[in-house]
Short mmCIF file of C-alpha atoms and ligand atoms in Angstrom, two decimals:
data_model
loop_
_atom_site.label_atom_id
_atom_site.label_comp_id
_atom_site.label_asym_id
_atom_site.label_seq_id
_atom_site.Cartn_x
_atom_site.Cartn_y
_atom_site.Cartn_z
CA MET W 1 0.00 0.00 0.00
CA MET W 2 1.33 3.44 -0.90
CA ASN W 3 1.10 6.44 1.37
CA ALA W 4 -1.73 8.89 0.76
CA ILE W 5 -0.61 12.27 -0.56
CA SER W 6 -2.84 15.12 0.51
CA SER W 7 -4.69 17.00 -2.19
CA HIS W 8 -2.63 20.12 -1.44
CA SER W 9 0.74 18.42 -1.35
CA ASP W 10 3.72 20.67 -2.12
CA GLN W 11 4.98 17.87 -4.33
CA TYR W 12 2.65 18.73 -7.19
CA PRO W 13 1.23 21.97 -8.52
CA PRO W 14 -2.50 22.24 -7.78
CA LEU W 15 -4.81 20.84 -10.43
CA ALA W 16 -6.51 23.30 -12.73
CA PRO W 17 -10.28 23.45 -12.18
CA GLY W 18 -12.24 21.24 -14.58
CA LEU W 19 -13.50 17.80 -15.42
CA TYR W 20 -10.92 14.97 -15.56
CA LEU W 21 -11.85 11.71 -17.35
CA VAL W 22 -9.53 9.22 -15.71
CA ALA W 23 -8.96 5.74 -17.19
CA THR W 24 -8.44 2.96 -14.65
CA PRO W 25 -7.17 -0.62 -15.14
CA ILE W 26 -9.31 -3.30 -16.85
CA GLY W 27 -7.89 -6.08 -14.70
CA ASN W 28 -4.27 -5.44 -13.90
CA LEU W 29 -3.69 -2.77 -11.25
CA GLU W 30 -0.24 -2.04 -12.70
CA ASP W 31 -2.00 -0.41 -15.63
CA ILE W 32 -2.93 2.68 -13.63
CA THR W 33 -0.81 5.61 -14.79
CA LEU W 34 1.24 7.94 -12.58
CA ARG W 35 -0.80 10.84 -13.87
CA ALA W 36 -4.09 9.09 -13.07
CA LEU W 37 -2.90 8.53 -9.48
CA ARG W 38 -1.86 12.18 -9.11
CA ILE W 39 -5.19 13.42 -10.43
CA LEU W 40 -7.24 11.03 -8.31
CA ARG W 41 -5.28 12.20 -5.25
CA SER W 42 -5.55 15.89 -6.05
CA ALA W 43 -9.15 16.10 -7.26
CA ASP W 44 -11.80 17.54 -4.94
CA ARG W 45 -14.13 14.65 -5.70
CA ILE W 46 -14.19 11.43 -7.70
CA ALA W 47 -17.44 10.60 -9.48
CA CYS W 48 -17.56 6.78 -9.75
CA GLU W 49 -19.80 4.34 -11.57
CA ASP W 50 -19.75 2.18 -8.42
CA THR W 51 -18.22 3.77 -5.33
CA ARG W 52 -17.49 0.38 -3.71
CA GLN W 53 -15.60 -0.83 -6.76
CA THR W 54 -13.54 2.37 -7.04
CA GLN W 55 -12.90 2.41 -3.29
CA LYS W 56 -10.94 -0.84 -3.66
CA LEU W 57 -8.67 0.85 -6.21
CA LEU W 58 -8.33 3.98 -4.06
CA ASN W 59 -7.54 1.93 -0.95
CA HIS W 60 -4.90 -0.01 -2.85
CA PHE W 61 -3.13 3.21 -3.78
CA GLY W 62 -3.80 4.98 -0.48
CA ILE W 63 -5.99 7.69 -1.99
CA ALA W 64 -8.43 9.41 0.36
CA THR W 65 -10.34 11.70 -2.04
CA PRO W 66 -14.11 11.67 -1.40
CA THR W 67 -16.22 9.75 -3.90
CA VAL W 68 -19.75 10.17 -5.21
CA SER W 69 -21.77 7.75 -7.31
CA TYR W 70 -22.34 8.59 -10.95
CA HIS W 71 -23.89 5.79 -12.98
CA LEU W 72 -26.34 5.18 -15.83
CA TYR W 73 -29.37 5.45 -13.55
CA ASN W 74 -28.53 8.78 -11.90
CA GLU W 75 -26.39 10.22 -14.68
CA GLY W 76 -28.74 13.12 -15.51
CA LEU W 77 -29.46 14.16 -11.92
CA ARG W 78 -25.90 13.71 -10.69
CA ALA W 79 -24.55 15.56 -13.71
CA GLN W 80 -26.47 18.65 -12.54
CA GLU W 81 -24.97 18.48 -9.04
CA LEU W 82 -21.48 17.94 -10.39
CA MET W 83 -21.94 20.79 -12.86
CA THR W 84 -22.77 23.15 -9.97
CA GLN W 85 -19.49 22.17 -8.30
CA LEU W 86 -17.55 22.50 -11.55
CA GLU W 87 -19.02 25.97 -12.10
CA GLU W 88 -17.76 26.88 -8.61
CA GLY W 89 -14.23 25.93 -9.68
CA SER W 90 -13.99 22.32 -8.45
CA ARG W 91 -11.70 19.67 -9.90
CA ILE W 92 -13.89 16.62 -10.53
CA ALA W 93 -12.44 13.29 -11.66
CA VAL W 94 -14.74 10.78 -13.38
CA VAL W 95 -13.91 7.07 -13.34
CA SER W 96 -15.85 4.00 -14.40
CA ASP W 97 -15.60 0.53 -12.86
CA ALA W 98 -12.82 -0.30 -15.29
CA GLY W 99 -11.20 1.21 -18.36
CA THR W 100 -11.96 4.50 -20.02
CA PRO W 101 -15.00 6.50 -18.88
CA GLY W 102 -17.49 7.28 -21.64
CA ILE W 103 -16.62 4.15 -23.63
CA ALA W 104 -19.61 1.84 -23.07
CA ASP W 105 -19.66 3.53 -19.65
CA PRO W 106 -21.07 6.74 -18.13
CA GLY W 107 -19.28 10.02 -18.67
CA HIS W 108 -20.54 11.42 -21.94
CA GLU W 109 -23.44 13.39 -20.48
CA LEU W 110 -21.18 15.24 -18.06
CA VAL W 111 -18.66 15.95 -20.80
CA ARG W 112 -21.36 17.53 -22.96
CA ALA W 113 -22.67 19.61 -20.07
CA ALA W 114 -19.16 20.79 -19.15
CA ILE W 115 -18.36 21.78 -22.73
CA ALA W 116 -21.65 23.67 -23.00
CA ALA W 117 -20.79 25.58 -19.80
CA GLY W 118 -17.27 26.40 -20.99
CA ILE W 119 -15.59 24.18 -18.37
CA PRO W 120 -12.30 22.55 -19.40
CA VAL W 121 -12.43 18.78 -19.98
CA PHE W 122 -9.18 16.81 -19.59
CA PRO W 123 -8.76 13.23 -20.85
CA VAL W 124 -6.39 11.17 -18.69
CA PRO W 125 -5.49 8.20 -20.95
CA GLY W 126 -5.13 4.60 -19.86
CA ALA W 127 -6.62 1.15 -20.27
CA ASN W 128 -9.39 0.40 -22.74
CA ALA W 129 -10.53 -3.12 -23.66
CA ALA W 130 -11.41 -2.40 -27.31
CA VAL W 131 -8.16 -0.75 -28.34
CA ASN W 132 -6.01 -3.36 -26.59
CA ALA W 133 -8.02 -6.22 -28.10
CA LEU W 134 -7.55 -4.61 -31.51
CA ILE W 135 -3.79 -4.09 -31.38
CA ALA W 136 -3.14 -7.72 -30.39
CA SER W 137 -5.87 -9.26 -32.58
CA GLY W 138 -3.81 -9.44 -35.73
CA LEU W 139 -6.69 -7.83 -37.66
CA SER W 140 -6.20 -4.57 -39.51
CA THR W 141 -5.69 -1.60 -37.23
CA GLU W 142 -5.75 0.85 -40.12
CA SER W 143 -9.47 1.37 -40.08
CA PHE W 144 -11.85 0.10 -37.44
CA THR W 145 -15.31 0.66 -35.97
CA PHE W 146 -16.17 0.18 -32.32
CA HIS W 147 -19.85 -0.72 -31.91
CA GLY W 148 -20.08 -1.14 -28.11
CA PHE W 149 -22.45 -3.89 -26.97
CA LEU W 150 -24.64 -5.76 -29.46
CA PRO W 151 -28.38 -5.73 -28.65
CA ALA W 152 -29.30 -8.48 -26.17
CA LYS W 153 -32.43 -9.54 -28.11
CA GLU W 154 -31.78 -12.12 -30.81
CA GLY W 155 -33.69 -10.45 -33.67
CA GLN W 156 -32.13 -7.04 -33.01
CA ARG W 157 -28.69 -8.59 -32.69
CA ARG W 158 -29.03 -10.36 -36.03
CA THR W 159 -30.17 -7.12 -37.67
CA ALA W 160 -27.23 -5.23 -36.15
CA LEU W 161 -24.83 -7.83 -37.54
CA GLU W 162 -26.50 -7.72 -40.96
CA GLN W 163 -25.81 -4.01 -41.05
CA VAL W 164 -22.06 -4.47 -40.58
CA PRO W 165 -20.53 -3.52 -43.92
CA ARG W 166 -18.13 -5.81 -45.76
CA GLY W 167 -14.71 -4.38 -46.52
CA GLN W 168 -11.23 -4.04 -45.08
CA GLU W 169 -12.39 -2.51 -41.82
CA THR W 170 -12.17 -4.29 -38.45
CA HIS W 171 -15.37 -4.29 -36.37
CA LEU W 172 -15.25 -4.51 -32.57
CA PHE W 173 -18.02 -5.43 -30.15
CA TYR W 174 -18.19 -5.86 -26.39
CA GLU W 175 -20.09 -9.03 -25.53
CA ALA W 176 -21.22 -10.74 -22.34
CA PRO W 177 -20.02 -14.32 -21.72
CA HIS W 178 -23.57 -15.69 -21.43
CA ARG W 179 -24.45 -14.36 -24.90
CA ILE W 180 -21.26 -15.04 -26.85
CA LEU W 181 -22.30 -18.46 -28.20
CA ASP W 182 -25.59 -17.11 -29.55
CA THR W 183 -23.78 -14.14 -31.04
CA LEU W 184 -21.28 -16.42 -32.80
CA SER W 185 -24.19 -18.46 -34.19
CA ASP W 186 -25.73 -15.26 -35.55
CA LEU W 187 -22.40 -14.20 -36.99
CA GLU W 188 -22.13 -17.56 -38.72
CA ALA W 189 -25.65 -17.22 -40.15
CA VAL W 190 -24.90 -13.75 -41.51
CA PHE W 191 -21.31 -14.10 -42.76
CA GLY W 192 -20.90 -17.86 -43.17
CA ALA W 193 -19.05 -20.52 -41.14
CA THR W 194 -15.62 -19.60 -42.53
CA GLN W 195 -15.70 -15.96 -41.43
CA PRO W 196 -12.52 -15.38 -39.36
CA VAL W 197 -13.09 -13.96 -35.85
CA VAL W 198 -11.00 -13.07 -32.81
CA ILE W 199 -12.19 -13.13 -29.21
CA ALA W 200 -9.99 -11.26 -26.73
CA ARG W 201 -10.86 -12.57 -23.27
CA GLU W 202 -9.78 -11.42 -19.82
CA LEU W 203 -7.31 -8.86 -21.16
CA THR W 204 -4.47 -7.94 -18.79
CA LYS W 205 -5.65 -10.59 -16.30
CA LEU W 206 -4.12 -13.90 -15.24
CA HIS W 207 -6.17 -15.90 -17.74
CA GLU W 208 -5.84 -13.52 -20.68
CA GLU W 209 -6.60 -15.38 -23.89
CA PHE W 210 -7.00 -14.75 -27.63
CA LEU W 211 -9.21 -17.17 -29.56
CA ARG W 212 -8.58 -16.90 -33.28
CA GLY W 213 -10.12 -18.97 -36.09
CA THR W 214 -13.20 -19.26 -38.22
CA VAL W 215 -16.45 -18.43 -36.48
CA SER W 216 -17.44 -22.12 -36.43
CA GLU W 217 -14.07 -23.18 -34.95
CA VAL W 218 -14.19 -20.55 -32.22
CA HIS W 219 -17.82 -21.39 -31.46
CA LYS W 220 -16.92 -25.08 -31.14
CA GLN W 221 -13.93 -24.31 -28.93
CA LEU W 222 -16.01 -22.22 -26.51
CA ALA W 223 -19.03 -24.54 -26.58
CA GLU W 224 -16.84 -27.47 -25.47
CA ARG W 225 -15.90 -25.67 -22.24
CA PRO W 226 -17.83 -26.50 -19.08
CA SER W 227 -18.74 -22.80 -18.86
CA VAL W 228 -17.99 -19.66 -20.84
CA ARG W 229 -16.73 -16.95 -18.54
CA GLY W 230 -14.81 -13.72 -18.43
CA GLU W 231 -14.98 -10.34 -20.08
CA MET W 232 -14.57 -10.35 -23.82
CA VAL W 233 -14.21 -8.34 -26.98
CA LEU W 234 -15.32 -9.81 -30.32
CA LEU W 235 -13.54 -8.68 -33.47
CA PHE W 236 -13.95 -9.53 -37.14
CA SER W 237 -13.51 -8.07 -40.57
CA PRO W 238 -16.11 -9.35 -43.06
CA SER W 239 -14.38 -10.09 -46.33
CA PRO W 240 -15.19 -7.80 -49.25
CA GLN W 241 -17.83 -8.71 -51.77
CA GLU W 242 -16.90 -11.25 -54.41
CA THR W 243 -17.42 -9.49 -57.72
CA ALA W 244 -17.81 -12.69 -59.74
CA VAL W 245 -21.11 -12.98 -61.57
CA PRO W 246 -23.33 -15.36 -59.58
CA THR W 247 -23.72 -18.70 -61.28
CA ARG W 248 -26.89 -19.76 -59.49
CA SER W 249 -30.27 -18.10 -59.67
CA ILE W 250 -31.58 -16.32 -56.58
CA ALA W 251 -34.49 -18.78 -56.35
CA VAL W 252 -32.09 -21.75 -56.24
CA GLU W 253 -29.92 -20.04 -53.63
CA VAL W 254 -32.96 -19.17 -51.49
CA ASP W 255 -34.13 -22.79 -51.56
CA ALA W 256 -30.64 -24.02 -50.69
CA LEU W 257 -30.29 -21.67 -47.72
CA MET W 258 -33.80 -22.45 -46.44
CA GLN W 259 -32.96 -26.14 -46.47
CA SER W 260 -29.33 -26.19 -45.36
CA GLU W 261 -29.51 -23.47 -42.69
CA SER W 262 -33.25 -23.44 -41.89
CA LEU W 263 -33.43 -19.74 -42.77
CA SER W 264 -36.76 -18.09 -43.52
CA GLU W 265 -37.21 -16.89 -47.12
CA LYS W 266 -36.79 -13.32 -45.89
CA ASP W 267 -33.49 -14.05 -44.10
CA ALA W 268 -32.20 -16.08 -47.04
CA LEU W 269 -32.96 -13.17 -49.37
CA LYS W 270 -31.24 -10.70 -47.08
CA ARG W 271 -28.12 -12.86 -47.02
CA ILE W 272 -28.09 -13.24 -50.80
CA ALA W 273 -28.64 -9.52 -51.33
CA ARG W 274 -25.72 -8.78 -49.04
CA GLU W 275 -23.48 -11.35 -50.74
CA ARG W 276 -24.29 -10.02 -54.19
CA GLY W 277 -23.98 -6.41 -53.13
CA ILE W 278 -27.54 -5.55 -54.19
CA GLY W 279 -30.48 -4.13 -52.26
CA LYS W 280 -33.04 -6.40 -50.55
CA SER W 281 -35.86 -5.13 -52.75
CA GLU W 282 -33.79 -5.73 -55.89
CA ALA W 283 -33.13 -9.31 -54.74
CA TYR W 284 -36.84 -9.75 -54.03
CA ARG W 285 -37.87 -8.45 -57.45
CA GLU W 286 -35.34 -10.77 -59.12
CA LEU W 287 -36.72 -13.70 -57.10
CA GLN W 288 -40.24 -12.84 -58.25
CA ARG W 289 -39.10 -12.62 -61.89
CA GLU W 290 -37.39 -16.02 -61.63
CA GLN W 291 -40.44 -17.56 -59.97
CA SER W 292 -42.78 -16.22 -62.66
CA ARG W 293 -40.46 -17.62 -65.38
CA ARG W 294 -40.58 -21.03 -63.65
CA ARG W 295 -44.39 -21.09 -63.69
N1 SAM O 1 -15.02 1.47 -20.34
C1 SAM O 1 -14.50 0.14 -20.55
C2 SAM O 1 -13.33 0.21 -21.54
O1 SAM O 1 -12.70 1.26 -21.65
O2 SAM O 1 -13.01 -0.80 -22.14
C3 SAM O 1 -15.58 -0.82 -21.01
C4 SAM O 1 -16.70 -0.97 -20.04
S1 SAM O 1 -17.96 -2.01 -20.58
C5 SAM O 1 -19.21 -1.70 -19.37
C6 SAM O 1 -17.43 -3.61 -20.10
C7 SAM O 1 -17.11 -4.51 -21.28
O3 SAM O 1 -15.81 -4.20 -21.76
C8 SAM O 1 -17.07 -5.99 -20.93
O4 SAM O 1 -18.36 -6.59 -20.97
C9 SAM O 1 -16.17 -6.53 -22.02
O5 SAM O 1 -16.87 -6.69 -23.22
C10 SAM O 1 -15.16 -5.38 -22.17
N2 SAM O 1 -14.02 -5.59 -21.24
C11 SAM O 1 -13.76 -4.92 -20.11
N3 SAM O 1 -12.64 -5.40 -19.53
C12 SAM O 1 -12.19 -6.40 -20.33
C13 SAM O 1 -11.09 -7.28 -20.27
N4 SAM O 1 -10.22 -7.24 -19.26
N5 SAM O 1 -10.93 -8.18 -21.28
C14 SAM O 1 -11.80 -8.23 -22.31
N6 SAM O 1 -12.87 -7.41 -22.40
C15 SAM O 1 -13.07 -6.51 -21.43
#
């Protein structure tokens, strides 16, 4: 345990008034930065997603700054209180349970309010699950999209995946362990069993693990475990559209997909439209034309 340093220590110049967004570790306490510790020590107040969770971190580093809860359910109300203090010249640090505040975590509302009121906002960089999953994934880091959490409901999740564009870009999602198998099944239905994926699990922790392979291989690997646990990031980069002229008619492809993958006609059409790079209504009209020619 380190010694607490008072907020008015001679060791450091006083903090400028404003809002400090302080990243905290996502598993490994060594990932706190020296600057984060100084700001957490010197701030007038720390707004935390869960005060009990943050208190463990503060105790570990011997920091005695008062905390206040600031989470999804009181974000609006608490933002007003914190804004009053910021307008009076306070130094408020915002932390989430883990990682970077505002990234799939509270923080954004306060940032917007502070900017609107002309209060300085200072990012204090540190751990973030998405960026660290990306850099070690082996997938392209040149262009990427972070989507946050996928919808929990199956239909909405499938639709969200269907909207992921094909191309060179890497797509990143946060996913809960109890949903990952269903999500991989959806991914397989939308992009095919050979779509490569990466799952970054328990980053920076003792059991850190990267699962890399086709979506069906990774699904099999996880499904064989007695239980699927841990925090995870899902990454993939759907391969670009094949430009080759399709050799099979849409009607034949729809029938094949309905039989082999038990898709509804609508889902089969959506998949084919995506694979051919045409709109759903265009695919539907073509299907109707083919069906009328068959009659
Ligand atoms: N603000 C955090 C950040 O900067 O990464 C994310 C918070 S979000 C509520 C929590 C999700 O982030 C988890 O469900 C998981 O998807 C991902 N995550 C957090 N820590 C992780 C870790 N150590 N390894 C893998 N994923 C992690």
